[in-house]
Amino acid sequence: LSPRSALTFEAKSSDLAEVDLLALTLRAATAPPRAPAPELLGLHGSAQLTGSAQGRTTKSKVTAQFEADNLSLRGTRWRHIQSNINADPSSVTVDNGYALTAGNGRIDFSGTLGLNKWSFAMSNPIQVQVRANNAQFAEIQKAADINYPLTGTLSADIALHGTGNNPQGHGVIHLVRGSAWGEGIKTAAINFQGTNETLHADVAVQANAGNLSGQGDYRPRDKAYQFQFNIAQTQLDQIHNVTSRGYAITGAMTATAKGQGTVDNPQLSLNLTIDQLQFRTNPLGQMRLDAQMAEHQVKFSLVSVMEAGDIQASGQIGLQGDYPAHAQFEAQTVQFGPLLGSFSKSPPQDLHGEVGFKGTFDGPLTDLDRAKASVEIPRLAVYFRQISLANASPILVQYQAGTVNIDHA
């Protein structure tokens, strides 16, 4: 084509299912070996693309308009989508774009990506504006082929510029009447700003069971991050994933999580406490968990301060390979009576006793047949009416290769 060449084009389809089938054939023909077989996008509806191209291929300028009506994509429905598109070797711009959802939602969008001979890099300039109102988050995820267990009505106002490595700007995202991993959310808000190569975000969530707040920073250039989240007075009997499984557990949970590092080498610390823990109507006491993650390994310590007695555990778990784990646990004296009352609806009134134990676990969590465990029981006593039984010497229980051995220590 000469520098003065001009080409106009117009493409229309009253049934995008035919376009979907053609695209599937092309994707299947160009897919790399052993790649998953491509699937249809579930396209239906009508669309048209009109525009013009001027100049040589390497220096051409393209102007186009896109419109679609009654569009279906991956099971989602959109009443109308349209946008203007301008492109040349140095940039591609989308403006005056908007999408109307099947309900009353609307998403307005525009933006520009800087290019270098039709190629984009993270150092190229960007400019993005997105405004959403009354849109369903689950529908947006589905259309984008993303599958997180998040639902709710979304509103957003986002304006970013700068480069991929140094995003600048601000944004506000609100979610109401939603859920996350099965837990009901009343409201959730994210406010973020981008300055000095860093994205900063503040998060506030009001859930049915309790509230979460936090803040964090992320640097796209080196994938570094830091964050802190706090969970305040979450009621266990209001957590859907607890009650839906029939666990009659109550208590007040508080937690603090802090993290820093990079995406490739994450670091995290977690402190979790459950006060006034009860099973059915029987008090169990308090439970505390401290965990740290670094160098692809988690170290933890667990302390349960119960009416029946205290139990302690600690250990470490590798997060690579077959997840090798080492743990030790110990209880000086645990009373049977309170535990039987907690976990049995009608425990024998005259049955009680006590046990002390300590033990270890070693092996890969992905293959328990290769794991080893041992429990030493220095003290075991059972009392029922006029009968009393107790061990004369410590008992040793060992597990290895699927076999349990019981012997004297």
Coordinates of N, CA, C and O in Angstrom, one line a residue, residues 26-201:
L26 N -10.2 -21.4 14.1 CA -8.9 -20.8 14.0 C -8.0 -21.0 15.3 O -6.8 -21.2 15.1
R27 N -8.7 -20.9 16.4 CA -7.9 -21.1 17.7 C -7.4 -22.5 17.8 O -6.3 -22.8 18.2
A28 N -8.2 -23.5 17.4 CA -7.8 -24.9 17.4 C -6.6 -25.1 16.4 O -5.7 -25.9 16.7
A29 N -6.7 -24.5 15.3 CA -5.6 -24.7 14.2 C -4.3 -24.1 14.7 O -3.2 -24.6 14.2
T30 N -4.3 -23.0 15.5 CA -3.1 -22.3 15.9 C -2.7 -22.7 17.3 O -1.7 -22.1 17.8
A31 N -3.4 -23.5 18.0 CA -3.0 -23.9 19.4 C -1.7 -24.6 19.4 O -1.5 -25.5 18.6
P32 N -0.9 -24.4 20.4 CA 0.4 -25.2 20.5 C 0.1 -26.6 20.9 O -1.0 -26.9 21.4
P33 N 1.0 -27.5 20.6 CA 0.8 -28.9 20.9 C 0.5 -29.1 22.4 O 1.1 -28.5 23.3
R34 N -0.3 -30.1 22.7 CA -0.7 -30.5 24.1 C -1.4 -29.4 24.9 O -1.5 -29.5 26.1
A35 N -1.8 -28.3 24.2 CA -2.6 -27.3 24.9 C -4.0 -27.8 25.0 O -4.5 -28.6 24.3
P36 N -4.7 -27.3 26.1 CA -6.1 -27.7 26.3 C -6.9 -27.3 25.0 O -6.7 -26.2 24.4
A37 N -7.9 -28.1 24.7 CA -8.7 -27.8 23.5 C -9.5 -26.6 23.7 O -10.1 -26.4 24.8
P38 N -9.5 -25.6 22.8 CA -10.3 -24.4 23.0 C -11.8 -24.7 23.0 O -12.2 -25.7 22.4
E39 N -12.6 -23.9 23.6 CA -14.0 -24.0 23.7 C -14.7 -22.8 23.1 O -14.2 -21.8 23.0
L40 N -16.0 -23.1 22.7 CA -16.8 -22.0 22.2 C -17.0 -20.9 23.3 O -17.0 -21.2 24.5
L41 N -17.1 -19.6 22.9 CA -17.3 -18.5 23.8 C -18.7 -18.3 24.2 O -19.0 -17.4 25.0
G42 N -19.6 -19.1 23.6 CA -21.0 -18.9 23.8 C -21.6 -17.6 23.2 O -22.4 -16.9 23.8
L43 N -21.0 -17.1 22.1 CA -21.4 -15.9 21.5 C -22.8 -16.0 20.8 O -23.0 -17.0 20.0
H44 N -23.6 -15.0 21.0 CA -24.9 -14.9 20.3 C -25.2 -13.4 20.2 O -24.7 -12.6 20.9
G45 N -26.1 -13.1 19.3 CA -26.5 -11.7 19.2 C -26.1 -11.2 17.8 O -25.6 -11.9 16.9
S46 N -26.2 -9.9 17.7 CA -25.7 -9.2 16.4 C -24.7 -8.2 16.7 O -24.6 -7.6 17.8
A47 N -23.8 -7.9 15.7 CA -22.7 -6.9 15.9 C -22.3 -6.4 14.5 O -22.5 -7.1 13.5
Q48 N -21.7 -5.2 14.5 CA -21.1 -4.7 13.3 C -19.9 -3.9 13.6 O -19.8 -3.3 14.7
L49 N -19.0 -3.9 12.7 CA -17.7 -3.2 12.8 C -17.5 -2.4 11.5 O -17.4 -3.0 10.4
T50 N -17.4 -1.1 11.6 CA -17.2 -0.3 10.4 C -16.0 0.6 10.6 O -15.7 1.0 11.8
G51 N -15.3 1.0 9.5 CA -14.1 1.9 9.7 C -13.3 2.0 8.5 O -13.8 1.6 7.4
S52 N -12.1 2.6 8.6 CA -11.2 2.8 7.5 C -9.8 2.7 8.0 O -9.5 2.8 9.2
A53 N -8.9 2.4 7.0 CA -7.5 2.3 7.3 C -6.8 3.1 6.2 O -7.1 3.0 5.0
Q54 N -5.8 3.9 6.6 CA -5.0 4.7 5.6 C -3.5 4.5 5.8 O -3.1 4.3 6.9
G55 N -2.8 4.6 4.7 CA -1.4 4.5 4.7 C -0.8 3.1 4.6 O -1.6 2.1 4.5
R56 N 0.5 3.0 4.6 CA 1.1 1.7 4.5 C 0.9 0.9 5.8 O 0.5 1.4 6.8
T57 N 1.1 -0.4 5.7 CA 0.8 -1.3 6.8 C 1.6 -1.0 8.0 O 1.1 -1.0 9.1
T58 N 2.9 -0.6 7.8 CA 3.7 -0.3 9.0 C 3.4 1.0 9.6 O 3.9 1.3 10.7
K59 N 2.7 1.9 8.9 CA 2.4 3.2 9.3 C 0.9 3.6 9.2 O 0.6 4.7 9.1
S60 N 0.1 2.6 9.1 CA -1.3 2.8 8.9 C -2.0 3.4 10.1 O -1.6 3.2 11.2
K61 N -3.1 4.1 9.8 CA -4.0 4.6 10.8 C -5.3 4.0 10.6 O -5.9 4.0 9.5
V62 N -5.9 3.4 11.7 CA -7.2 2.7 11.6 C -8.2 3.5 12.5 O -7.9 3.8 13.7
T63 N -9.3 3.7 11.9 CA -10.4 4.3 12.7 C -11.7 3.4 12.5 O -12.0 3.0 11.4
A64 N -12.3 3.0 13.6 CA -13.4 2.1 13.6 C -14.4 2.4 14.6 O -14.2 3.0 15.6
Q65 N -15.7 1.9 14.3 CA -16.7 1.9 15.3 C -17.3 0.5 15.5 O -17.6 -0.2 14.5
F66 N -17.5 0.1 16.7 CA -18.0 -1.2 17.0 C -19.4 -1.1 17.8 O -19.5 -0.3 18.7
E67 N -20.3 -1.9 17.4 CA -21.6 -2.0 18.1 C -22.1 -3.4 18.2 O -21.9 -4.2 17.2
A68 N -22.7 -3.8 19.3 CA -23.3 -5.1 19.4 C -24.6 -5.0 20.2 O -24.7 -4.2 21.1
D69 N -25.6 -5.8 19.8 CA -26.9 -5.8 20.5 C -27.3 -7.2 20.9 O -27.0 -8.1 20.2
N70 N -28.0 -7.2 22.1 CA -28.4 -8.5 22.6 C -27.3 -9.6 22.6 O -27.5 -10.7 22.2
L71 N -26.1 -9.1 23.1 CA -24.9 -10.0 23.1 C -24.9 -11.0 24.2 O -25.3 -10.6 25.4
S72 N -24.6 -12.2 23.9 CA -24.4 -13.2 24.9 C -22.9 -13.6 24.8 O -22.4 -13.9 23.7
L73 N -22.3 -13.8 26.0 CA -20.8 -14.2 26.0 C -20.6 -15.0 27.3 O -20.9 -14.5 28.4
R74 N -20.2 -16.2 27.1 CA -20.0 -17.1 28.3 C -21.1 -17.2 29.2 O -21.0 -17.2 30.5
G75 N -22.3 -17.2 28.7 CA -23.5 -17.3 29.6 C -24.0 -16.0 30.1 O -25.0 -15.9 30.9
T76 N -23.3 -14.8 29.9 CA -23.8 -13.5 30.3 C -24.5 -12.8 29.2 O -24.2 -13.1 28.0
R77 N -25.3 -11.8 29.5 CA -26.1 -11.1 28.5 C -25.9 -9.6 28.7 O -25.8 -9.1 29.8
W78 N -25.7 -9.0 27.5 CA -25.5 -7.5 27.4 C -26.5 -6.9 26.4 O -26.5 -7.4 25.3
R79 N -27.2 -6.0 26.9 CA -28.2 -5.4 26.0 C -27.5 -4.6 24.8 O -28.0 -4.7 23.7
H80 N -26.5 -3.9 25.1 CA -25.8 -3.1 24.0 C -24.4 -2.8 24.4 O -24.1 -2.5 25.6
I81 N -23.5 -2.9 23.5 CA -22.1 -2.5 23.7 C -21.6 -1.7 22.5 O -21.9 -2.1 21.3
Q82 N -20.9 -0.6 22.7 CA -20.4 0.2 21.6 C -19.2 1.0 22.0 O -19.0 1.3 23.2
S83 N -18.3 1.3 21.0 CA -17.1 2.1 21.3 C -16.5 2.5 20.0 O -16.8 1.9 18.9
N84 N -15.7 3.6 20.1 CA -14.9 4.1 18.9 C -13.5 3.6 19.1 O -13.0 3.6 20.3
I85 N -12.8 3.2 18.1 CA -11.4 2.7 18.1 C -10.6 3.5 17.1 O -10.9 3.6 16.0
N86 N -9.4 3.9 17.6 CA -8.4 4.6 16.8 C -7.0 3.9 17.1 O -6.7 3.8 18.2
A87 N -6.3 3.6 16.0 CA -5.1 2.9 16.2 C -4.1 3.3 15.2 O -4.4 3.5 14.0
D88 N -2.8 3.3 15.6 CA -1.7 3.5 14.7 C -0.5 2.8 15.3 O -0.6 2.3 16.5
P89 N 0.7 2.8 14.7 CA 1.8 2.0 15.3 C 2.3 2.5 16.7 O 3.0 1.8 17.4
S90 N 1.9 3.7 17.1 CA 2.4 4.3 18.3 C 1.3 4.2 19.5 O 1.6 4.5 20.6
S91 N 0.0 4.0 19.1 CA -1.0 3.9 20.2 C -2.3 3.3 19.7 O -2.5 3.3 18.5
V92 N -3.1 2.8 20.6 CA -4.4 2.4 20.3 C -5.3 3.1 21.4 O -5.0 3.0 22.6
T93 N -6.4 3.7 20.9 CA -7.3 4.4 21.8 C -8.8 3.9 21.6 O -9.2 3.7 20.5
V94 N -9.4 3.7 22.7 CA -10.8 3.3 22.8 C -11.5 4.5 23.5 O -11.2 4.8 24.7
D95 N -12.5 5.1 22.9 CA -13.2 6.2 23.6 C -14.7 6.1 23.3 O -15.2 5.3 22.5
N96 N -15.5 6.8 24.2 CA -16.9 6.8 24.1 C -17.5 5.4 24.2 O -18.5 5.1 23.6
G97 N -16.8 4.5 24.9 CA -17.3 3.1 25.0 C -18.3 3.0 26.2 O -18.1 3.6 27.3
Y98 N -19.3 2.2 26.0 CA -20.1 1.8 27.1 C -20.8 0.5 26.9 O -20.9 0.0 25.7
A99 N -21.2 -0.2 28.0 CA -21.9 -1.5 27.9 C -23.1 -1.4 28.8 O -23.0 -1.0 30.0
L100 N -24.2 -1.9 28.4 CA -25.4 -2.0 29.1 C -25.7 -3.5 29.5 O -25.7 -4.3 28.6
T101 N -25.8 -3.8 30.8 CA -26.0 -5.2 31.2 C -27.4 -5.6 30.9 O -28.3 -4.8 30.6
A102 N -27.7 -6.9 31.2 CA -29.1 -7.4 31.0 C -30.0 -6.7 32.0 O -31.2 -6.6 31.8
G103 N -29.5 -6.3 33.2 CA -30.3 -5.6 34.2 C -30.2 -4.1 33.9 O -30.4 -3.7 32.8
N104 N -30.0 -3.4 35.0 CA -29.9 -2.0 34.9 C -28.5 -1.4 35.0 O -28.3 -0.3 35.3
G105 N -27.5 -2.3 34.8 CA -26.1 -1.9 35.0 C -25.6 -1.2 33.7 O -26.0 -1.5 32.6
R106 N -24.6 -0.3 34.0 CA -23.9 0.4 32.9 C -22.4 0.5 33.2 O -22.1 0.8 34.4
I107 N -21.6 0.3 32.2 CA -20.2 0.4 32.4 C -19.7 1.4 31.3 O -19.8 1.0 30.1
D108 N -19.1 2.5 31.6 CA -18.5 3.4 30.6 C -17.0 3.2 30.7 O -16.4 3.1 31.8
F109 N -16.3 3.2 29.5 CA -14.9 3.0 29.5 C -14.2 3.8 28.3 O -14.9 4.0 27.3
S110 N -13.0 4.1 28.6 CA -12.2 4.7 27.5 C -10.7 4.5 28.0 O -10.4 4.3 29.1
G111 N -9.8 4.6 27.0 CA -8.4 4.5 27.4 C -7.5 4.5 26.2 O -7.9 4.4 25.0
T112 N -6.2 4.7 26.5 CA -5.2 4.7 25.5 C -4.0 3.9 25.9 O -3.5 4.0 27.1
L113 N -3.4 3.0 25.1 CA -2.2 2.3 25.3 C -1.1 2.8 24.3 O -1.4 2.8 23.1
G114 N 0.0 3.2 24.9 CA 1.1 3.5 24.0 C 1.8 2.3 23.4 O 1.9 1.3 24.1
L115 N 2.1 2.3 22.1 CA 2.7 1.2 21.5 C 4.1 1.6 20.9 O 4.4 2.8 20.7
N116 N 4.8 0.6 20.6 CA 6.1 0.8 19.8 C 6.1 -0.2 18.6 O 6.3 -1.4 18.8
K117 N 5.7 0.4 17.5 CA 5.6 -0.4 16.3 C 4.6 -1.6 16.5 O 4.8 -2.7 16.3
W118 N 3.4 -1.2 17.0 CA 2.3 -2.1 17.3 C 2.5 -3.0 18.5 O 1.7 -3.9 18.7
S119 N 3.6 -2.8 19.2 CA 3.9 -3.7 20.4 C 3.8 -2.9 21.7 O 4.3 -1.8 21.8
F120 N 3.2 -3.6 22.7 CA 3.1 -2.9 24.0 C 4.1 -3.5 25.0 O 4.4 -4.7 25.0
A121 N 4.7 -2.6 25.8 CA 5.6 -3.0 26.9 C 5.1 -2.2 28.1 O 4.5 -1.2 28.1
M122 N 5.5 -2.8 29.3 CA 5.1 -2.2 30.6 C 5.7 -0.8 30.8 O 5.2 0.0 31.6
S123 N 6.7 -0.4 30.0 CA 7.2 1.0 30.1 C 6.5 2.0 29.2 O 6.7 3.2 29.3
N124 N 5.5 1.5 28.4 CA 4.8 2.4 27.5 C 3.7 3.1 28.3 O 3.2 2.6 29.3
P125 N 3.3 4.3 27.9 CA 2.3 5.1 28.6 C 0.9 4.4 28.5 O 0.6 3.8 27.5
I126 N 0.1 4.6 29.5 CA -1.3 4.1 29.5 C -2.2 5.2 30.1 O -1.8 6.1 30.8
Q127 N -3.4 5.2 29.7 CA -4.5 6.0 30.3 C -5.8 5.3 30.2 O -6.2 4.8 29.2
V128 N -6.4 5.1 31.4 CA -7.6 4.3 31.5 C -8.7 5.0 32.4 O -8.3 5.6 33.4
Q129 N -9.9 5.1 31.9 CA -11.0 5.6 32.7 C -12.2 4.6 32.6 O -12.6 4.1 31.5
V130 N -12.6 4.2 33.8 CA -13.7 3.2 33.8 C -14.7 3.7 34.9 O -14.3 4.1 36.0
R131 N -16.0 3.7 34.6 CA -17.0 4.0 35.5 C -18.1 3.0 35.4 O -18.7 2.7 34.3
A132 N -18.5 2.4 36.5 CA -19.5 1.3 36.5 C -20.6 1.7 37.5 O -20.3 2.3 38.6
N133 N -21.8 1.3 37.2 CA -22.9 1.6 38.1 C -23.9 0.5 38.0 O -24.4 0.1 36.9
N134 N -24.2 -0.1 39.2 CA -25.3 -1.1 39.3 C -25.0 -2.4 38.4 O -25.9 -3.0 37.9
A135 N -23.7 -2.7 38.3 CA -23.3 -3.9 37.5 C -23.1 -5.1 38.5 O -22.7 -4.9 39.6
Q136 N -23.4 -6.3 38.0 CA -23.2 -7.5 38.8 C -21.8 -8.0 38.6 O -21.4 -8.3 37.5
F137 N -21.1 -8.1 39.7 CA -19.7 -8.5 39.7 C -19.5 -9.9 39.1 O -18.6 -10.2 38.4
A138 N -20.4 -10.8 39.5 CA -20.3 -12.2 39.0 C -20.4 -12.3 37.4 O -19.7 -13.0 36.8
E139 N -21.3 -11.4 36.8 CA -21.4 -11.4 35.4 C -20.2 -10.9 34.7 O -19.7 -11.4 33.7
I140 N -19.5 -9.8 35.3 CA -18.3 -9.3 34.8 C -17.2 -10.4 34.8 O -16.5 -10.5 33.8
Q141 N -17.1 -11.1 35.9 CA -16.1 -12.1 36.0 C -16.3 -13.2 35.0 O -15.4 -13.7 34.3
K142 N -17.6 -13.6 34.8 CA -17.9 -14.7 33.9 C -17.5 -14.3 32.5 O -17.0 -15.1 31.7
A143 N -17.9 -13.1 32.1 CA -17.6 -12.6 30.7 C -16.1 -12.5 30.5 O -15.6 -12.8 29.4
A144 N -15.3 -12.2 31.6 CA -13.8 -12.2 31.4 C -13.1 -13.5 31.7 O -11.9 -13.6 31.7
D145 N -13.9 -14.6 31.8 CA -13.4 -15.9 32.1 C -12.6 -16.0 33.3 O -11.5 -16.6 33.4
I146 N -13.1 -15.3 34.4 CA -12.4 -15.3 35.7 C -13.4 -16.0 36.7 O -14.6 -15.7 36.6
N147 N -12.9 -16.8 37.6 CA -13.9 -17.6 38.4 C -13.5 -17.5 39.9 O -12.9 -18.5 40.4
Y148 N -13.7 -16.4 40.5 CA -13.5 -16.2 41.9 C -14.9 -16.3 42.6 O -15.9 -15.8 42.0
P149 N -15.1 -16.9 43.8 CA -16.4 -17.0 44.4 C -16.8 -15.6 45.0 O -16.9 -15.5 46.3
L150 N -17.0 -14.6 44.2 CA -17.4 -13.3 44.6 C -18.6 -12.8 43.9 O -18.7 -13.0 42.7
T151 N -19.6 -12.3 44.6 CA -20.8 -11.8 44.0 C -21.1 -10.4 44.6 O -20.6 -10.1 45.6
G152 N -22.1 -9.7 44.0 CA -22.5 -8.4 44.5 C -22.8 -7.4 43.4 O -22.4 -7.6 42.3
T153 N -23.4 -6.3 43.8 CA -23.6 -5.2 42.9 C -22.5 -4.2 43.0 O -22.2 -3.7 44.1
L154 N -21.9 -3.9 41.8 CA -20.7 -3.2 41.8 C -20.9 -1.8 41.2 O -21.6 -1.6 40.3
S155 N -20.2 -0.8 41.9 CA -20.1 0.5 41.3 C -18.6 0.9 41.4 O -17.9 0.5 42.4
A156 N -18.1 1.6 40.4 CA -16.7 2.0 40.4 C -16.4 3.2 39.6 O -17.2 3.6 38.7
D157 N -15.4 3.9 40.0 CA -14.9 5.1 39.3 C -13.4 5.1 39.3 O -12.8 5.3 40.4
I158 N -12.8 4.8 38.2 CA -11.3 4.5 38.1 C -10.7 5.4 37.1 O -11.2 5.5 35.9
A159 N -9.6 6.1 37.4 CA -8.9 6.9 36.4 C -7.4 6.7 36.7 O -6.9 7.0 37.7
L160 N -6.7 6.1 35.7 CA -5.3 5.8 35.8 C -4.5 6.3 34.6 O -5.1 6.4 33.5
H161 N -3.3 6.7 34.8 CA -2.4 7.1 33.8 C -1.0 6.8 34.2 O -0.7 6.2 35.2
G162 N 0.0 7.1 33.4 CA 1.4 6.8 33.7 C 1.9 5.7 32.7 O 1.6 5.7 31.5
T163 N 2.5 4.7 33.3 CA 3.0 3.5 32.6 C 2.6 2.3 33.3 O 2.1 2.3 34.5
G164 N 2.8 1.1 32.7 CA 2.4 -0.1 33.3 C 3.3 -0.3 34.6 O 2.8 -0.9 35.6
N165 N 4.5 0.1 34.5 CA 5.4 0.0 35.7 C 5.2 1.1 36.7 O 5.6 0.9 37.9
N166 N 4.6 2.2 36.3 CA 4.5 3.3 37.2 C 3.1 3.9 37.0 O 2.9 5.0 36.5
P167 N 2.0 3.1 37.5 CA 0.7 3.6 37.3 C 0.4 4.7 38.3 O 0.8 4.7 39.5
Q168 N -0.3 5.8 37.9 CA -0.7 6.9 38.7 C -2.2 7.1 38.5 O -2.8 6.8 37.5
G169 N -2.8 7.7 39.5 CA -4.2 8.0 39.4 C -4.9 7.6 40.7 O -4.3 7.5 41.8
H170 N -6.2 7.3 40.6 CA -7.0 7.0 41.8 C -8.2 6.2 41.3 O -8.6 6.1 40.1
G171 N -8.9 5.6 42.3 CA -10.1 4.8 42.0 C -10.8 4.5 43.3 O -10.3 4.4 44.4
V172 N -12.1 4.3 43.1 CA -13.0 3.9 44.2 C -13.9 2.7 43.7 O -14.5 2.8 42.6
I173 N -13.9 1.6 44.4 CA -14.8 0.5 44.1 C -15.7 0.1 45.2 O -15.2 0.0 46.4
H174 N -17.0 0.0 45.0 CA -17.9 -0.3 46.0 C -18.7 -1.6 45.6 O -19.1 -1.8 44.4
L175 N -18.9 -2.5 46.6 CA -19.7 -3.7 46.4 C -20.7 -3.8 47.5 O -20.3 -3.7 48.7
V176 N -21.9 -4.0 47.1 CA -23.0 -4.1 48.1 C -23.8 -5.4 47.9 O -23.8 -5.9 46.7
R177 N -24.5 -5.9 48.9 CA -25.3 -7.1 48.8 C -24.6 -8.2 48.1 O -25.1 -8.8 47.1
G178 N -23.4 -8.5 48.6 CA -22.6 -9.5 47.9 C -22.2 -10.7 48.8 O -22.7 -10.9 50.0
S179 N -21.3 -11.5 48.3 CA -20.7 -12.6 49.1 C -19.3 -12.9 48.6 O -19.0 -12.5 47.5
A180 N -18.5 -13.5 49.5 CA -17.2 -13.9 49.2 C -16.9 -15.2 49.8 O -17.0 -15.4 51.1
W181 N -16.6 -16.2 49.0 CA -16.4 -17.6 49.5 C -17.5 -18.0 50.4 O -17.3 -18.7 51.4
G182 N -18.7 -17.7 50.0 CA -19.9 -18.1 50.7 C -20.3 -17.3 51.8 O -21.4 -17.5 52.4
E183 N -19.6 -16.3 52.2 CA -19.9 -15.4 53.4 C -20.6 -14.1 52.9 O -20.1 -13.5 52.0
G184 N -21.7 -13.8 53.5 CA -22.4 -12.6 53.2 C -21.7 -11.3 53.4 O -21.1 -11.2 54.5
I185 N -21.8 -10.4 52.5 CA -21.1 -9.1 52.6 C -22.2 -8.0 52.5 O -23.0 -8.0 51.5
K186 N -22.3 -7.1 53.5 CA -23.2 -6.0 53.4 C -22.6 -4.9 52.5 O -23.3 -4.5 51.5
T187 N -21.4 -4.5 52.8 CA -20.7 -3.5 51.9 C -19.2 -3.8 51.9 O -18.7 -4.3 52.9
A188 N -18.6 -3.5 50.8 CA -17.1 -3.5 50.7 C -16.7 -2.4 49.9 O -17.3 -2.0 48.9
A189 N -15.6 -1.7 50.3 CA -15.1 -0.5 49.6 C -13.6 -0.6 49.5 O -12.9 -1.0 50.5
I190 N -13.1 -0.3 48.3 CA -11.6 -0.2 48.1 C -11.4 1.2 47.5 O -11.9 1.5 46.5
N191 N -10.5 1.9 48.1 CA -10.0 3.2 47.6 C -8.5 3.0 47.3 O -7.7 2.6 48.2
F192 N -8.1 3.4 46.1 CA -6.7 3.2 45.8 C -6.1 4.4 45.1 O -6.9 5.2 44.4
Q193 N -4.8 4.6 45.2 CA -4.1 5.7 44.6 C -2.8 5.1 44.0 O -2.2 4.3 44.6
G194 N -2.4 5.7 42.9 CA -1.1 5.3 42.3 C -0.2 6.4 42.2 O -0.5 7.4 41.5
T195 N 1.0 6.4 42.9 CA 2.0 7.4 42.9 C 3.4 6.8 43.1 O 3.5 5.8 43.8
N196 N 4.4 7.4 42.5 CA 5.8 7.0 42.7 C 6.0 5.5 42.5 O 6.5 4.8 43.4
E197 N 5.5 4.9 41.4 CA 5.6 3.5 41.1 C 4.9 2.6 42.0 O 5.2 1.4 42.0
T198 N 4.0 3.1 42.9 CA 3.4 2.3 43.9 C 1.9 2.5 43.9 O 1.4 3.6 43.8
L199 N 1.1 1.3 43.9 CA -0.3 1.4 44.1 C -0.6 1.2 45.6 O -0.2 0.2 46.2
H200 N -1.3 2.1 46.2 CA -1.8 2.0 47.6 C -3.3 1.8 47.6 O -4.0 2.5 46.9
A201 N -3.7 0.9 48.5 CA -5.2 0.7 48.6 C -5.6 0.6 50.1 O -4.8 0.1 50.9

